[in-house]
PDB file of C-alpha atoms in Angstrom:
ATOM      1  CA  UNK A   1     121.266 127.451 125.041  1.00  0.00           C
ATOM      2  CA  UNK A   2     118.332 125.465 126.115  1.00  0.00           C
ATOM      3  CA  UNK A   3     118.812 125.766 129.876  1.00  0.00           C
ATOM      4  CA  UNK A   4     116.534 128.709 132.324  1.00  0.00           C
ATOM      5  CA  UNK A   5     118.933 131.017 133.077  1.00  0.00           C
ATOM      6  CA  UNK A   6     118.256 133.192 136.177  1.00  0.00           C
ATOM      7  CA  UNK A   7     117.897 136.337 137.432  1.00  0.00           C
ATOM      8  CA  UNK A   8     115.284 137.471 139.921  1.00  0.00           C
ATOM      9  CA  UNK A   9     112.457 135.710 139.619  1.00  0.00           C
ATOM     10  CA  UNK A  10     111.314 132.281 137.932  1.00  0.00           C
ATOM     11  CA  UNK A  11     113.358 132.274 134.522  1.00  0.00           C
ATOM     12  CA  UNK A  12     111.861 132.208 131.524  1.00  0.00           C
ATOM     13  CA  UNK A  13     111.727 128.433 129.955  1.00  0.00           C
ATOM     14  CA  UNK A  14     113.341 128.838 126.128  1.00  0.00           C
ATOM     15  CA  UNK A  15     111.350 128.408 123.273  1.00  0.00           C
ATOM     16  CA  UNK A  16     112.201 124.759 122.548  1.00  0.00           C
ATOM     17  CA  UNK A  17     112.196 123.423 126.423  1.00  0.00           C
ATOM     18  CA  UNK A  18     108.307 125.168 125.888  1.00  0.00           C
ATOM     19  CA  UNK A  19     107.774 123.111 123.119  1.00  0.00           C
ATOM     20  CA  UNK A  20     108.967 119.765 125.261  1.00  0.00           C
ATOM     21  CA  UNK A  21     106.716 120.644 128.063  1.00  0.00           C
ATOM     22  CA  UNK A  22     103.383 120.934 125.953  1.00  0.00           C
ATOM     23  CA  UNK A  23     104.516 117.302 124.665  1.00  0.00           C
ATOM     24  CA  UNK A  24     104.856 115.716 128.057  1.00  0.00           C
ATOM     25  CA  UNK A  25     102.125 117.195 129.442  1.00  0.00           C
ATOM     26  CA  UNK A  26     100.011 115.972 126.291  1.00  0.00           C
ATOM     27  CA  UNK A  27     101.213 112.651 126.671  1.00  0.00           C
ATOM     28  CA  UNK A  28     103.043 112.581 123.374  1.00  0.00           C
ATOM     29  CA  UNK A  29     106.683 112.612 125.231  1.00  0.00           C
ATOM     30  CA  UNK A  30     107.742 110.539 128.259  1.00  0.00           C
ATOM     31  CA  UNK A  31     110.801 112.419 130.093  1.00  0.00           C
ATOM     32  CA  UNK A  32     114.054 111.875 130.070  1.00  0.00           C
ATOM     33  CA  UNK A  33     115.082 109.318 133.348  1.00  0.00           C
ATOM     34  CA  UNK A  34     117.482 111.256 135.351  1.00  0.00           C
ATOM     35  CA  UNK A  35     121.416 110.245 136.023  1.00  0.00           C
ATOM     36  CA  UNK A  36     122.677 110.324 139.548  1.00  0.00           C
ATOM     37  CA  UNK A  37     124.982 113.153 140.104  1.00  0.00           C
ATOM     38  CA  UNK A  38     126.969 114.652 142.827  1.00  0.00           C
ATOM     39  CA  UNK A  39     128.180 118.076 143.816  1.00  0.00           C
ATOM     40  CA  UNK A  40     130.512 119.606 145.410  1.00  0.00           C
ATOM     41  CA  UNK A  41     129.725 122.625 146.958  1.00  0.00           C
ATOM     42  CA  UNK A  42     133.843 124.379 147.775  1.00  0.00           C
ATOM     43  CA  UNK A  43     133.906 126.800 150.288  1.00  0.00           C
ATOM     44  CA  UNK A  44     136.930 128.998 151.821  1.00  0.00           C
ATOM     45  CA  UNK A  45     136.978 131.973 154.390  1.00  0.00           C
ATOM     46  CA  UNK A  46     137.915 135.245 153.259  1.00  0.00           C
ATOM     47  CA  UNK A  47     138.252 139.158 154.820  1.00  0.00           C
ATOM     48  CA  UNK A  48     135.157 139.504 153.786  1.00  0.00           C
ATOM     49  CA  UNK A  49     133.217 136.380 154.581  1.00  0.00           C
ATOM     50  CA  UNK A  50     132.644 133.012 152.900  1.00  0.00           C
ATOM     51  CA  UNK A  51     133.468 132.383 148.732  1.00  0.00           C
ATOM     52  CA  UNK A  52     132.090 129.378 147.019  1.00  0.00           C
ATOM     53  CA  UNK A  53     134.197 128.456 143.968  1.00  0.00           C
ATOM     54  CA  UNK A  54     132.605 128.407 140.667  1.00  0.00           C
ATOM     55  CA  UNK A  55     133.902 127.137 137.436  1.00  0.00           C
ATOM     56  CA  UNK A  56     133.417 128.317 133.909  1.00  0.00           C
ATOM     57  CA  UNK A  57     131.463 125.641 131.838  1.00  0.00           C
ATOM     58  CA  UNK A  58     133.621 125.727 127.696  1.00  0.00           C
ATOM     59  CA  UNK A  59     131.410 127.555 125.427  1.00  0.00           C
ATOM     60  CA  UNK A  60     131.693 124.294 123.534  1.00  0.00           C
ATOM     61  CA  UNK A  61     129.497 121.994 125.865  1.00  0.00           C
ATOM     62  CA  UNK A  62     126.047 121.083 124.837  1.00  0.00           C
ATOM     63  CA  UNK A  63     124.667 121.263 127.996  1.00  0.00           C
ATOM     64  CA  UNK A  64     125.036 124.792 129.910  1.00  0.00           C
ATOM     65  CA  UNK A  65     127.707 126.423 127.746  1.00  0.00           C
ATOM     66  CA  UNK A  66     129.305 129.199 129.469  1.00  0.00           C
ATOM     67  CA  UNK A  67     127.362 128.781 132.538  1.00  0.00           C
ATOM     68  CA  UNK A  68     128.735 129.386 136.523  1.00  0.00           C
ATOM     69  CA  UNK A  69     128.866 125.986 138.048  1.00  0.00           C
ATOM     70  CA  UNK A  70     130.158 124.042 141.151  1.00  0.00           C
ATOM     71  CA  UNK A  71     132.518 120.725 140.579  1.00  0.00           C
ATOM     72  CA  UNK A  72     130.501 117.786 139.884  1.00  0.00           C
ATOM     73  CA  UNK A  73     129.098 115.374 137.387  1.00  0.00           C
ATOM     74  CA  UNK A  74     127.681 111.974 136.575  1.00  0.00           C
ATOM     75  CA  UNK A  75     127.960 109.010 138.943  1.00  0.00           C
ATOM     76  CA  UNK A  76     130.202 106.324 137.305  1.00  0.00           C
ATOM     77  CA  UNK A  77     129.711 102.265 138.092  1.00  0.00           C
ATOM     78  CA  UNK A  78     133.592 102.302 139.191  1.00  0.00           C
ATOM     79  CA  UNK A  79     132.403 105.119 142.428  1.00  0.00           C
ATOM     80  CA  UNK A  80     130.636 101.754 143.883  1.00  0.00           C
ATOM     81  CA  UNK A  81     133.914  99.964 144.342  1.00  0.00           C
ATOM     82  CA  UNK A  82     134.300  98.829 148.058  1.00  0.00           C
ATOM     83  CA  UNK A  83     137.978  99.075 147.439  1.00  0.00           C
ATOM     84  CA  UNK A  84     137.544 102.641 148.015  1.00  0.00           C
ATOM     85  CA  UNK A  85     138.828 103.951 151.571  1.00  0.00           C
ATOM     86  CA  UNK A  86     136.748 105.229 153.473  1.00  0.00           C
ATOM     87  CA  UNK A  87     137.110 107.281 156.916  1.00  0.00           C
ATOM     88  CA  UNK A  88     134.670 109.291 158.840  1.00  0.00           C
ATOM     89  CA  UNK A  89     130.572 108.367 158.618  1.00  0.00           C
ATOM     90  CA  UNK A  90     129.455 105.212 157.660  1.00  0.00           C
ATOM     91  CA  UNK A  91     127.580 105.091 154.298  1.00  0.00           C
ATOM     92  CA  UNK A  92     124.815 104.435 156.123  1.00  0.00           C
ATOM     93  CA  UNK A  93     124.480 107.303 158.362  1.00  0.00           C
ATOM     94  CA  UNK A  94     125.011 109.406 155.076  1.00  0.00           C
ATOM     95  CA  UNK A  95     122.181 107.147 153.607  1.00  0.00           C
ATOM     96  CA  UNK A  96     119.932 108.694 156.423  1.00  0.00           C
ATOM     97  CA  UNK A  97     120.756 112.084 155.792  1.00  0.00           C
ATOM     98  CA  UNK A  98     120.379 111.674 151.945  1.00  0.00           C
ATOM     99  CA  UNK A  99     117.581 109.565 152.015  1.00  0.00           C
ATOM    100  CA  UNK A 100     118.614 106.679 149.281  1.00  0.00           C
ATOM    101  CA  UNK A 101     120.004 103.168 150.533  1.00  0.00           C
ATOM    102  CA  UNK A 102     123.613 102.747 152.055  1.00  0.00           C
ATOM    103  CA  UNK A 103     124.741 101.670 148.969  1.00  0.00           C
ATOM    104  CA  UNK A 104     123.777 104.295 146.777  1.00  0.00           C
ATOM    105  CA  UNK A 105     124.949 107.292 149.303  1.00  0.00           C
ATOM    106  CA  UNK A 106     128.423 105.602 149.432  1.00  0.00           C
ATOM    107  CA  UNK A 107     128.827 105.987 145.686  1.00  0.00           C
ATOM    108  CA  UNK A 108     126.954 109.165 145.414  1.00  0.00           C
ATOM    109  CA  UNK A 109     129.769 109.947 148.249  1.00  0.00           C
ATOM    110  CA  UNK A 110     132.940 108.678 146.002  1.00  0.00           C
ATOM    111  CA  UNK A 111     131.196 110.409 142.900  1.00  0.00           C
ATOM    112  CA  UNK A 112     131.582 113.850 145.282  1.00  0.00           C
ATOM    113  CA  UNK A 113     135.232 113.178 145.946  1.00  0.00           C
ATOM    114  CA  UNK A 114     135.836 111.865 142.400  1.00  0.00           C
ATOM    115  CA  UNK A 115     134.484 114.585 140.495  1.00  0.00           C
ATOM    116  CA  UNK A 116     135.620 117.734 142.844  1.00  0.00           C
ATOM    117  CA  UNK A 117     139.302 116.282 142.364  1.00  0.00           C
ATOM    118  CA  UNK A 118     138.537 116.168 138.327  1.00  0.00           C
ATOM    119  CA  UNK A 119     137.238 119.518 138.204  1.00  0.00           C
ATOM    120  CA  UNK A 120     138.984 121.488 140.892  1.00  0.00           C
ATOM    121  CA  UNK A 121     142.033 119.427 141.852  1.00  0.00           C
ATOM    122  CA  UNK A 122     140.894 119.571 145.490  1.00  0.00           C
ATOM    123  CA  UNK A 123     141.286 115.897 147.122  1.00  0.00           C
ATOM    124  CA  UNK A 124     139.099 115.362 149.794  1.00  0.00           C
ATOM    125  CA  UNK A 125     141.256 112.570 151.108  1.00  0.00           C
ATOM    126  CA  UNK A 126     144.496 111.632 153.265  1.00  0.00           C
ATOM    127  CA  UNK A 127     146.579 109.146 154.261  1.00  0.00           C
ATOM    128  CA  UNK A 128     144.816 108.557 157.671  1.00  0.00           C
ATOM    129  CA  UNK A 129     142.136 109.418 159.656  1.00  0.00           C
ATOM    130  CA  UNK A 130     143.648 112.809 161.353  1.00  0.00           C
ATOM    131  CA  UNK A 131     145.458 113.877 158.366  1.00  0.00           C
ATOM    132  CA  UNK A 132     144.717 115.487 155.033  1.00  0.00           C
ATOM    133  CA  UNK A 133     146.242 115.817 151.317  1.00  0.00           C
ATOM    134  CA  UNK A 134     148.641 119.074 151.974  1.00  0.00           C
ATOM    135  CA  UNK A 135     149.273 119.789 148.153  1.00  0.00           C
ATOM    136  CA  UNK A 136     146.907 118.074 145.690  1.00  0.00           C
ATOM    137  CA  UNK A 137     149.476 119.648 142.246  1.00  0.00           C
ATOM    138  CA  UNK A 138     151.569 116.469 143.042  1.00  0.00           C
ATOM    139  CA  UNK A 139     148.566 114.389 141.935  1.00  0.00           C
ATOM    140  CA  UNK A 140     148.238 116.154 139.029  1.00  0.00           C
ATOM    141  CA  UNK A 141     148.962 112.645 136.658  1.00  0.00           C
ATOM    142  CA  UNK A 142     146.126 110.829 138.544  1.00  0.00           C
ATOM    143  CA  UNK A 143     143.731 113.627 138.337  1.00  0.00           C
ATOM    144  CA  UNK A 144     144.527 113.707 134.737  1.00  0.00           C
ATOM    145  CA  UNK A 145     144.351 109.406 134.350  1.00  0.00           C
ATOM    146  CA  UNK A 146     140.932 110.435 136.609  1.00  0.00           C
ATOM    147  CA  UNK A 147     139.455 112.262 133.273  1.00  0.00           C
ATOM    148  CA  UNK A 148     140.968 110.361 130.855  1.00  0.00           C
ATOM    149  CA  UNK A 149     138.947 107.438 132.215  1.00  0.00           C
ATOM    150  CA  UNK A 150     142.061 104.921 132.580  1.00  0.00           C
ATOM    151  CA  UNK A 151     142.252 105.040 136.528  1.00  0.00           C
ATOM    152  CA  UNK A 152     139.353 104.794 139.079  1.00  0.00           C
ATOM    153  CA  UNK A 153     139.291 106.737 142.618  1.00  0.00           C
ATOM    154  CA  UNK A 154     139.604 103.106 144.432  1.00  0.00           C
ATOM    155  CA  UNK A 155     142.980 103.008 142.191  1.00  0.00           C
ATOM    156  CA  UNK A 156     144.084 106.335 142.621  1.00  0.00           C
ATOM    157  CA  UNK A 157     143.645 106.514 146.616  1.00  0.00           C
ATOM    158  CA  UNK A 158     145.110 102.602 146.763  1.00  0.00           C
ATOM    159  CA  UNK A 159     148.727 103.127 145.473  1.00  0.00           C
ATOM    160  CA  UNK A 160     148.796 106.843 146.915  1.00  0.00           C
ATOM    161  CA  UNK A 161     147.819 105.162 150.131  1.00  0.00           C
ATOM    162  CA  UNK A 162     145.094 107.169 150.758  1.00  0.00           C
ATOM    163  CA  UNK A 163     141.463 106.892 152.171  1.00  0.00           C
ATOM    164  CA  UNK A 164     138.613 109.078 151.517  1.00  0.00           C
ATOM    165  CA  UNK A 165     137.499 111.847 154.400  1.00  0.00           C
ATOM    166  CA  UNK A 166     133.707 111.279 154.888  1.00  0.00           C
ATOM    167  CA  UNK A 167     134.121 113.707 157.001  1.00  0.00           C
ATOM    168  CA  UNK A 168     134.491 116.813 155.446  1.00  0.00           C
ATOM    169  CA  UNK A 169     131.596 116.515 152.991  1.00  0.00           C
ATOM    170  CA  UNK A 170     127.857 117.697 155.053  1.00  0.00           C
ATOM    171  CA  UNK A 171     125.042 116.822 152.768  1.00  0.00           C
ATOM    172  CA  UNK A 172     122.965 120.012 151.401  1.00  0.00           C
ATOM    173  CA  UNK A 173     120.690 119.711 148.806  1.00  0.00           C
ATOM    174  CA  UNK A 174     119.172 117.906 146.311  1.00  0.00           C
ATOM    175  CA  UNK A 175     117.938 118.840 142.684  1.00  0.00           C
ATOM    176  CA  UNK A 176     116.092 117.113 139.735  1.00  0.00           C
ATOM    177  CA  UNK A 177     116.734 117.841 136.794  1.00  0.00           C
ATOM    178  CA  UNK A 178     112.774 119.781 135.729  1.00  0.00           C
ATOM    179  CA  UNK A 179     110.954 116.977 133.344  1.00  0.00           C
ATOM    180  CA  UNK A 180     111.104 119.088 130.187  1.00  0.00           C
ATOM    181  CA  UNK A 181     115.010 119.025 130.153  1.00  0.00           C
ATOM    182  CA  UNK A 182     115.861 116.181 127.233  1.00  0.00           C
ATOM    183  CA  UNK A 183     119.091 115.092 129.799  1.00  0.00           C
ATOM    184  CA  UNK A 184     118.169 115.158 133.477  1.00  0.00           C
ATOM    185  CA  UNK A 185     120.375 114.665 136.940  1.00  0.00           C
ATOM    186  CA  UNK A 186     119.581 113.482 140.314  1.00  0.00           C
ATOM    187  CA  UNK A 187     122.054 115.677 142.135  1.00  0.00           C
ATOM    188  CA  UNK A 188     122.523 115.535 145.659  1.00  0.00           C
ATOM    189  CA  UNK A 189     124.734 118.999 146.441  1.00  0.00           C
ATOM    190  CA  UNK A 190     127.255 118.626 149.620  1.00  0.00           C
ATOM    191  CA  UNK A 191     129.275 121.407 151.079  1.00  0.00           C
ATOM    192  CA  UNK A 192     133.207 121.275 151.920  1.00  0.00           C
ATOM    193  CA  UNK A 193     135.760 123.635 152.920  1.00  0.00           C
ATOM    194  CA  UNK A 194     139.271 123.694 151.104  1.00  0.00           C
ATOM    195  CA  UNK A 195     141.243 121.860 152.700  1.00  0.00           C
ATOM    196  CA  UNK A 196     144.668 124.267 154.006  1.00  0.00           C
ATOM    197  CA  UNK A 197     147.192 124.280 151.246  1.00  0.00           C
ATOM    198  CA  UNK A 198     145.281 123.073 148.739  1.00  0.00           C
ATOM    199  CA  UNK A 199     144.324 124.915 145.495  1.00  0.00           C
ATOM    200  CA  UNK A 200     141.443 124.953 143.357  1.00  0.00           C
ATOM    201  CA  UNK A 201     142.192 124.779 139.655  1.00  0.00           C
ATOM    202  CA  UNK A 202     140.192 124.481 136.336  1.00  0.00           C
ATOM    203  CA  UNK A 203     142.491 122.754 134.381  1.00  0.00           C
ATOM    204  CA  UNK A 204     144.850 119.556 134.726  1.00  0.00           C
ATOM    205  CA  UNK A 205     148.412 121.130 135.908  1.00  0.00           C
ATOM    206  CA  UNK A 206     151.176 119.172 133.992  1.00  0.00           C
ATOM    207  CA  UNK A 207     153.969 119.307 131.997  1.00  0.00           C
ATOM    208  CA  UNK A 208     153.392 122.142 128.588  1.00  0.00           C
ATOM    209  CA  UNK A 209     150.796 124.639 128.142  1.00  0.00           C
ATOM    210  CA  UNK A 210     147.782 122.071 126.727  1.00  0.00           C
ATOM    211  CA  UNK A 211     146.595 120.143 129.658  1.00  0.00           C
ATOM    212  CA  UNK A 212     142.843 119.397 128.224  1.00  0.00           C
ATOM    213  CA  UNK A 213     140.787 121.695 130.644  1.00  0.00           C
ATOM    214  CA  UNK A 214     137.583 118.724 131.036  1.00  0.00           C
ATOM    215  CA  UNK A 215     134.251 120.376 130.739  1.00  0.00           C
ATOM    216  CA  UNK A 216     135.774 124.084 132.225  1.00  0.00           C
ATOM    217  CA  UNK A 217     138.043 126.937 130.877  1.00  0.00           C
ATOM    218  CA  UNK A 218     138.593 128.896 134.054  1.00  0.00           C
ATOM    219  CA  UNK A 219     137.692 128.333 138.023  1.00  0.00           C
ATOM    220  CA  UNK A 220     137.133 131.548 140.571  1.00  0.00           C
ATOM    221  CA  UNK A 221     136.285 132.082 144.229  1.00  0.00           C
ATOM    222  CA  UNK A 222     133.074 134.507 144.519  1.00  0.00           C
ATOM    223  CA  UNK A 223     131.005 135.214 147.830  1.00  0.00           C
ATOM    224  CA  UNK A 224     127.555 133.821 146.988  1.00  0.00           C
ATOM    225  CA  UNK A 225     126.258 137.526 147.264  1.00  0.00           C
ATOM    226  CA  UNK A 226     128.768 138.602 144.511  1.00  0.00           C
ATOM    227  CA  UNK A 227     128.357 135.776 142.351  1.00  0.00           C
ATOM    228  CA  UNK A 228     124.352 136.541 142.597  1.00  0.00           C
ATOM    229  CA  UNK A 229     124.298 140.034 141.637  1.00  0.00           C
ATOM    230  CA  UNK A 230     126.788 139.771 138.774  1.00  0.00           C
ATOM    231  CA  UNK A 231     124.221 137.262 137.416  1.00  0.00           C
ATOM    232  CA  UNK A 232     121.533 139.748 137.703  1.00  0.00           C
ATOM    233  CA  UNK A 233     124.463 142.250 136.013  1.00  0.00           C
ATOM    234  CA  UNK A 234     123.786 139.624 133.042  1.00  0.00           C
ATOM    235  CA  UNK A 235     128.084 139.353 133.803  1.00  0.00           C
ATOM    236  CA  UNK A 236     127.785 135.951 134.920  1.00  0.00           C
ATOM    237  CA  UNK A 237     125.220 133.066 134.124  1.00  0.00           C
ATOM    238  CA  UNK A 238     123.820 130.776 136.798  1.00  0.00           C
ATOM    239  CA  UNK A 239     121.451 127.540 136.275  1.00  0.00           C
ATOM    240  CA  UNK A 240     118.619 128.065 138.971  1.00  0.00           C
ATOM    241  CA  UNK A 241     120.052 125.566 141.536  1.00  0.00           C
ATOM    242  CA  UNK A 242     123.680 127.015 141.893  1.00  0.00           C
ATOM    243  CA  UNK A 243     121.564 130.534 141.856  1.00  0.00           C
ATOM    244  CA  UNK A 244     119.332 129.114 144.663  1.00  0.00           C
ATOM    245  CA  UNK A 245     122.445 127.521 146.475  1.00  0.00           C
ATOM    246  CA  UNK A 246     124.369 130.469 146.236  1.00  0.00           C
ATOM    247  CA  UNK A 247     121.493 132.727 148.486  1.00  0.00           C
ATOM    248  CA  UNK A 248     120.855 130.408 151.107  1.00  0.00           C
ATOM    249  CA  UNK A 249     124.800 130.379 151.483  1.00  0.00           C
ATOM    250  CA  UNK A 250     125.096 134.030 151.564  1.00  0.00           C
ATOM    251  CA  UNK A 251     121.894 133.407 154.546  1.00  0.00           C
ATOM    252  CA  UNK A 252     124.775 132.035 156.525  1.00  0.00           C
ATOM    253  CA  UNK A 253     127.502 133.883 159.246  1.00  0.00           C
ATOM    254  CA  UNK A 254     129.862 131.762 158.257  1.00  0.00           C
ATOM    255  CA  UNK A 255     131.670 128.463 157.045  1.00  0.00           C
ATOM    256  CA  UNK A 256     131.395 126.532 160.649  1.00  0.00           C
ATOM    257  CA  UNK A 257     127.613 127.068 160.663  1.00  0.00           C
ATOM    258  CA  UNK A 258     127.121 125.661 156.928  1.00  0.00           C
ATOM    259  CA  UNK A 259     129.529 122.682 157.767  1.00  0.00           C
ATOM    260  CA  UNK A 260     127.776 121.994 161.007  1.00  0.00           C
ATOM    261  CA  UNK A 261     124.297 121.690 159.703  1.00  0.00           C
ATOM    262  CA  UNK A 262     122.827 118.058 159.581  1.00  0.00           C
ATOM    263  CA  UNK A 263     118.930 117.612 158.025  1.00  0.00           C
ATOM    264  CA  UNK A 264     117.729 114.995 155.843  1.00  0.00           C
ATOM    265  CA  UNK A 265     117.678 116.126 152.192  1.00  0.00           C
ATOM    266  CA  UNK A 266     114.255 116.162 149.928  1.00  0.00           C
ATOM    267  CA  UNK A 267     114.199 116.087 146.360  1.00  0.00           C
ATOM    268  CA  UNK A 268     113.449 119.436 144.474  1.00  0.00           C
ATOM    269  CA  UNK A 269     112.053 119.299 141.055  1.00  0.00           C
ATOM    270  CA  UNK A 270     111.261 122.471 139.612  1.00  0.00           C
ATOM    271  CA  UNK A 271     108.058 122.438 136.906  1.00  0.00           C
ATOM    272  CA  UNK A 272     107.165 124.524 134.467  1.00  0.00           C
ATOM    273  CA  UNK A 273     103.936 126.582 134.995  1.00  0.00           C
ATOM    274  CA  UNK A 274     101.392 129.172 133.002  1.00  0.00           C
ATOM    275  CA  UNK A 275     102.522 132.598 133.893  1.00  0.00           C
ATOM    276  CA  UNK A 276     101.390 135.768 132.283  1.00  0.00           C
ATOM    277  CA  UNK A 277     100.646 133.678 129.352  1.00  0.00           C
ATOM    278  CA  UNK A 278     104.246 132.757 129.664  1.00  0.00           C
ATOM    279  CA  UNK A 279     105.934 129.586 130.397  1.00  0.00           C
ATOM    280  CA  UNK A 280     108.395 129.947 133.687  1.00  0.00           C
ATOM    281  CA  UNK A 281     110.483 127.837 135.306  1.00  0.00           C
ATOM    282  CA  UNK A 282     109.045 127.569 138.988  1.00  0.00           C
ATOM    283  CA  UNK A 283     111.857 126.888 141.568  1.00  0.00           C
ATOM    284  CA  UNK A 284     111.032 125.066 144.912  1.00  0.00           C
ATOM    285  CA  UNK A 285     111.256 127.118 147.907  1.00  0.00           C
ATOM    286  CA  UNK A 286     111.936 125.576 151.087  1.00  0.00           C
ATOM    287  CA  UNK A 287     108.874 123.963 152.282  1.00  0.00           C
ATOM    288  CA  UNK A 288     108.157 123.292 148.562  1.00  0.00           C
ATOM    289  CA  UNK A 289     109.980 120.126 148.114  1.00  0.00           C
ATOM    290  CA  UNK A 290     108.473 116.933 145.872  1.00  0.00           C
ATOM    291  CA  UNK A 291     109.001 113.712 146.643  1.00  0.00           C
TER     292      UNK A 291
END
């Protein structure tokens, strides 16, 4: 595995990411260009205070085997279609918040919805303005056309009759991908509750016991305090954002207060510095943010 892992402080960067940094920093290697990504940041009250759910990456991926994630992934072209419907901010108050023209925030918007319904089976969407999908398992054939590439969201929402809820996604972060990575993301991270009587899932539910599972083998619900300290158990692994993520989450009294909070999101890139003759991965703190 190529990827910092964390723990407490600034991870270790592995022996071959080392190697990659010397290269850029010597001019011999330009980096990667980063992919816009979105994330999707589910949250749910519990007895004992908020849980995030987190999915378990296959052990077969290339990128981040094994590793603790939140639903998300890779823009596609098709998440710019204006035939997707919308309700609840316009794409270019989201633009404001995220800090990228209206046309890029509305896809980077779709991309959220998109990829949280492929990973988790959640649908941020309903069939009007005031109302919401009640049981997302009936879509289980479009979430599954959704992976398989042969259906779009714009296609999906159209003949379920459908628009998207703005709404209920409240912009949060954003992370680069660090310049020594060979594949790097431009993830903007939003934050949405589960909507009441749907269910997060890791896999495709269908017909048989083989639904293809995507890029996850199992999904859980963890309060970000949990979810932290079983990382530094070495029971769980966490890439430094979702680490970071989780503890200003756990920062928070509760799920109203995350949803309500509005700020404009700055990049963070975290670099690789010199420490203890040891190459570390430094993570932006707030206040620390790079253009």
């Amino acid at each position: 595995m190529n990827e910092p892992r964390v723990t407490g402080s600034d991870p270790v960067v592995p022996r071959g990411l080392a190697e990659r940094a010397r290269e850029i920093s010597d001019g011999r290697l330009a980096p990667a260009v980063p992919r816009d990504a979105a994330t999707v940041i589910l949250l749910r009250e519990a007895e004992e205070g908020i849980e995030a759910f987190l999915l378990r990456r296959t052990a077969e991926l290339e990128f981040a085997p094994g590793a603790y994630v939140f639903p998300g992934g890779s823009v596609d072209a098709r998440d710019a279609d204006p035939g997707v419907g919308w309700d609840g901010p316009d794409p270019a108050d989201f633009a404001a918040l995220l800090d990228v023209p209206p046309d890029r925030a509305r896809s980077l918007v779709c991309a959220a919805v998109r990829e949280t319904f492929e990973e988790s089976g959640v649908l941020l969407a309903g069939p009007s303005a005031d109302a919401l999908v009640g049981d997302s398992t009936a879509l289980a054939a479009d979430r599954r056309a959704l992976l398989a590439g042969s259906a779009s969201l714009a296609e999906v929402l159209g003949r379920r009759g459908l628009i998207l809820r703005a709404d209920l996604l409240t912009p949060w972060a954003r992370w680069i991908t660090p310049e020594v990575s060979p594949r790097r993301f431009d993830t903007w991270f939003f934050a949405a509750a589960l909507p009441p009587g749907q269910a997060a899932t890791a896999a495709p539910e269908g017909p048989g016991d083989h639904a293809d599972p995507g890029e996850s083998e199992s999904g859980t619900w963890l309060r970000p305090a949990a979810a932290l300290e079983a990382a530094r158990a070495g029971q769980i692994t966490l890439l430094p954002p979702t680490a970071v993520t989780l503890g200003e989450l756990a920062g928070h009294p509760g799920l109203a207060a995350i949803l309500a909070r509005r700020q404009v999101i700055t990049p963070r890139l975290p670099k690789v510095v010199v420490e203890d003759g040891q190459m570390r991965l430094h993570l932006p703190r707030a206040g620390e943010e790079h253009p």
